[in-house]
CSV table of C-alpha atoms in Angstrom, one decimal:
chain,number,residue,atom,x,y,z
E,1,ALA,CA,-23.4,121.9,109.9
E,2,GLY,CA,-24.1,125.6,108.5
E,3,PHE,CA,-21.7,126.6,106.0
E,4,GLY,CA,-23.8,128.9,104.5
E,5,ASP,CA,-21.6,132.5,105.0
E,6,ALA,CA,-18.7,132.2,103.5
E,7,PRO,CA,-18.5,134.9,100.4
E,8,TYR,CA,-18.2,133.4,97.3
E,9,LEU,CA,-15.7,135.5,95.2
E,10,PHE,CA,-17.0,134.6,92.2
E,11,PHE,CA,-20.7,134.7,91.5
E,12,SER,CA,-22.2,134.4,88.1
E,13,ARG,CA,-25.6,136.0,88.1
E,14,ARG,CA,-23.6,139.3,89.6
E,15,ILE,CA,-22.8,139.6,85.5
E,16,GLY,CA,-25.6,141.9,84.3
E,17,LEU,CA,-27.9,142.0,86.4
E,18,ASP,CA,-28.4,144.9,89.1
E,19,GLN,CA,-30.6,143.6,91.9
E,20,SER,CA,-33.4,142.7,90.2
E,21,ARG,CA,-32.8,145.6,87.0
E,22,VAL,CA,-31.0,143.7,84.4
E,23,ILE,CA,-28.5,145.4,82.4
E,24,PRO,CA,-27.9,144.4,79.0
E,25,ILE,CA,-24.7,142.9,78.6
E,26,VAL,CA,-22.5,144.0,75.0
E,27,ALA,CA,-20.9,141.4,74.5
E,28,GLY,CA,-19.1,138.4,76.5
E,29,GLY,CA,-16.6,135.4,76.0
E,30,ARG,CA,-16.0,132.6,78.1
E,31,ALA,CA,-12.9,129.9,77.9
E,32,THR,CA,-12.3,127.1,79.6
E,33,GLY,CA,-10.1,124.2,79.7
E,34,LYS,CA,-7.9,121.3,81.5
E,35,ALA,CA,-4.6,120.2,80.9
E,36,GLY,CA,-3.0,117.8,82.3
E,37,LYS,CA,-3.6,118.5,86.3
E,38,PHE,CA,-4.1,121.9,85.5
E,39,THR,CA,-7.4,123.6,85.1
E,40,PHE,CA,-8.5,126.8,83.6
E,41,GLY,CA,-11.1,129.3,82.9
E,42,ALA,CA,-11.7,133.2,82.3
E,43,ILE,CA,-14.7,135.2,82.0
E,44,ASN,CA,-14.9,138.5,80.5
E,45,VAL,CA,-18.7,140.1,80.0
E,46,GLN,CA,-18.6,143.9,78.9
E,47,THR,CA,-22.7,145.4,80.4
E,48,ASP,CA,-24.1,148.8,78.6
E,49,ASP,CA,-25.2,152.1,80.6
E,50,ASP,CA,-28.5,152.3,82.0
E,51,GLU,CA,-29.9,156.0,81.7
E,52,SER,CA,-32.8,155.4,84.1
E,53,ALA,CA,-30.8,154.0,86.5
E,54,ARG,CA,-28.1,154.9,86.5
E,55,ILE,CA,-25.6,152.6,85.8
E,56,GLN,CA,-22.4,153.0,84.0
E,57,SER,CA,-20.7,150.4,81.2
E,58,ALA,CA,-18.8,148.3,83.6
E,59,ASN,CA,-15.6,145.5,81.9
E,60,PHE,CA,-16.4,142.3,83.8
E,61,THR,CA,-13.9,139.7,84.1
E,62,VAL,CA,-12.7,136.3,86.0
E,63,LEU,CA,-9.7,134.6,85.8
E,64,ARG,CA,-9.1,131.1,87.9
E,65,ALA,CA,-6.9,128.6,87.7
E,66,LYS,CA,-7.4,125.1,90.1
E,67,ARG,CA,-4.0,122.2,90.4
E,68,ASP,CA,-5.1,118.8,91.3
E,69,ILE,CA,-2.8,117.3,93.7
E,70,LEU,CA,-2.4,114.1,95.5
E,71,ARG,CA,-5.5,111.8,94.6
E,72,ARG,CA,-8.7,114.1,95.8
E,73,SER,CA,-7.5,117.5,96.3
E,74,SER,CA,-6.0,120.1,94.4
E,75,LEU,CA,-4.9,124.7,94.2
E,76,GLY,CA,-5.9,127.1,93.1
E,77,GLY,CA,-6.1,130.4,92.4
E,78,MET,CA,-8.7,133.3,91.2
E,79,PHE,CA,-9.1,137.0,89.9
E,80,THR,CA,-11.9,139.4,89.3
E,81,HIS,CA,-12.2,142.3,87.2
E,82,ARG,CA,-14.7,144.4,87.7
E,83,THR,CA,-14.5,148.3,86.1
E,84,ALA,CA,-17.8,150.2,87.4
E,85,THR,CA,-19.9,149.5,90.9
E,86,PRO,CA,-23.1,151.2,91.2
E,87,GLY,CA,-23.2,153.8,93.6
E,88,ARG,CA,-19.2,154.0,93.4
E,89,SER,CA,-16.5,155.6,91.4
E,90,GLY,CA,-13.7,153.1,90.3
E,91,SER,CA,-12.7,149.4,90.3
E,92,ASN,CA,-13.2,146.4,92.7
E,93,ASP,CA,-10.5,143.9,92.0
E,94,GLY,CA,-10.6,140.4,93.6
E,95,TYR,CA,-7.9,138.0,94.5
E,96,GLY,CA,-8.4,134.7,96.2
E,97,LEU,CA,-5.9,131.9,96.6
E,98,ASP,CA,-7.5,128.2,97.8
E,99,ALA,CA,-6.9,124.3,98.7
E,100,SER,CA,-9.0,121.7,99.2
E,101,LEU,CA,-7.2,118.7,100.4
E,102,SER,CA,-8.7,115.0,100.9
E,103,PHE,CA,-6.8,111.4,102.7
E,104,TYR,CA,-8.2,108.4,103.3
E,105,GLN,CA,-11.9,108.1,103.1
E,106,ASN,CA,-13.4,110.5,105.6
E,107,VAL,CA,-10.2,112.7,106.2
E,108,ARG,CA,-10.7,116.6,104.6
E,109,PHE,CA,-9.3,119.8,104.8
E,110,ASP,CA,-10.9,123.0,102.8
E,111,ALA,CA,-9.2,126.5,103.5
E,112,TYR,CA,-10.1,130.1,101.4
E,113,LEU,CA,-7.2,133.5,101.0
E,114,ALA,CA,-8.7,135.9,100.3
E,115,ALA,CA,-9.4,139.7,99.2
E,116,THR,CA,-10.7,142.7,98.4
E,117,ARG,CA,-9.2,145.9,96.7
E,118,THR,CA,-11.7,148.9,95.9
E,119,ASP,CA,-11.4,152.1,95.2
E,120,GLY,CA,-12.3,154.4,98.4
E,121,ARG,CA,-12.7,151.8,100.8
E,122,GLU,CA,-8.8,150.2,101.9
E,123,GLY,CA,-7.6,147.7,104.6
E,124,ASP,CA,-9.5,145.0,106.7
E,125,ASN,CA,-10.4,143.7,103.6
E,126,LEU,CA,-9.8,139.9,103.9
E,127,SER,CA,-11.9,137.1,104.2
E,128,TYR,CA,-10.5,134.3,104.8
E,129,ARG,CA,-11.8,130.0,106.7
E,130,GLY,CA,-11.2,126.6,107.6
E,131,LEU,CA,-12.1,123.6,108.2
E,132,PHE,CA,-11.2,120.2,109.2
E,133,ASP,CA,-13.9,117.3,109.2
E,134,TYR,CA,-13.7,114.1,110.5
E,135,VAL,CA,-15.7,111.6,109.3
E,136,GLY,CA,-15.5,108.3,110.8
E,137,ASP,CA,-17.8,106.1,110.5
E,138,ARG,CA,-18.1,105.6,114.6
E,139,TYR,CA,-16.8,109.2,115.5
E,140,GLY,CA,-16.5,112.5,113.3
E,141,LEU,CA,-15.5,116.4,114.4
E,142,GLN,CA,-16.4,119.7,112.4
E,143,VAL,CA,-14.1,122.2,113.2
E,144,GLU,CA,-14.9,125.5,111.2
E,145,ARG,CA,-13.6,129.4,111.6
E,146,LEU,CA,-14.6,132.1,109.3
E,147,VAL,CA,-14.0,135.6,109.1
E,148,VAL,CA,-15.4,138.0,106.8
E,149,GLU,CA,-13.9,141.7,107.7
E,150,PRO,CA,-15.0,144.8,106.9
E,151,ASN,CA,-14.9,146.8,103.1
E,152,PHE,CA,-14.5,142.6,101.9
E,153,LEU,CA,-16.8,144.0,99.0
E,154,PRO,CA,-16.1,141.4,96.2
E,155,GLU,CA,-18.5,143.2,93.7
E,156,ILE,CA,-18.2,140.7,92.0
E,157,GLY,CA,-19.3,137.6,94.3
E,158,PHE,CA,-20.7,137.5,97.1
E,159,VAL,CA,-21.3,137.7,100.9
E,160,ARG,CA,-24.6,137.1,103.2
E,161,ARG,CA,-22.4,139.2,105.8
E,162,THR,CA,-19.6,141.2,106.8
E,163,ASP,CA,-17.9,142.0,109.3
E,164,MET,CA,-18.0,138.6,111.2
E,165,ARG,CA,-16.0,136.1,112.1
E,166,ARG,CA,-17.3,132.6,113.3
E,167,ASN,CA,-16.0,129.7,114.9
E,168,TYR,CA,-18.0,126.6,114.7
E,169,GLY,CA,-16.2,122.9,116.5
E,170,LEU,CA,-19.1,119.9,116.1
E,171,VAL,CA,-17.6,116.4,118.5
E,172,ARG,CA,-20.2,113.4,117.2
E,173,TYR,CA,-20.3,109.8,118.5
E,174,SER,CA,-22.5,107.4,116.7
E,175,PRO,CA,-22.6,104.0,118.9
E,176,ARG,CA,-23.7,101.2,117.0
E,177,PRO,CA,-25.4,98.7,120.1
E,178,LYS,CA,-25.0,95.2,119.0
E,179,ASN,CA,-28.6,94.3,120.0
E,180,ILE,CA,-30.2,97.5,117.2
């Protein structure tokens, strides 16, 4: 199934690069850990300015928390912040909640809801996705709904296409003839 259009609220290669130009990093730090059923992560990086490319220094912050639930499921949340973005004035924030729920051996439900706040771009700033996947031996079913609104701009993330809505469905029957 072609699920490659779902955006990322955080994509690490956006830090220290602007298209193919390398932006110098002044300092940065990362902390990750696990406490019981919780997993945490934090990143903070400060980049330098590049006068020849007209890119000002920026601070990148990413915070992530995830809680394991049931046997193979999780709920999570993320916050991103970038102080300056090339070609725009002002900062950019991203917020997101996600769930990955697995039941039995072959039923899965994944969902996220994310929003961004960009100075000068108000409204139409959401992205969300719901995916139901049943992978049985003989039968299968996939149903997905993906929405990326026009002002959803995760400046520390990655968006293949903005302003899109996609519905996807697949029904599968895999017979097992006894004589084969």
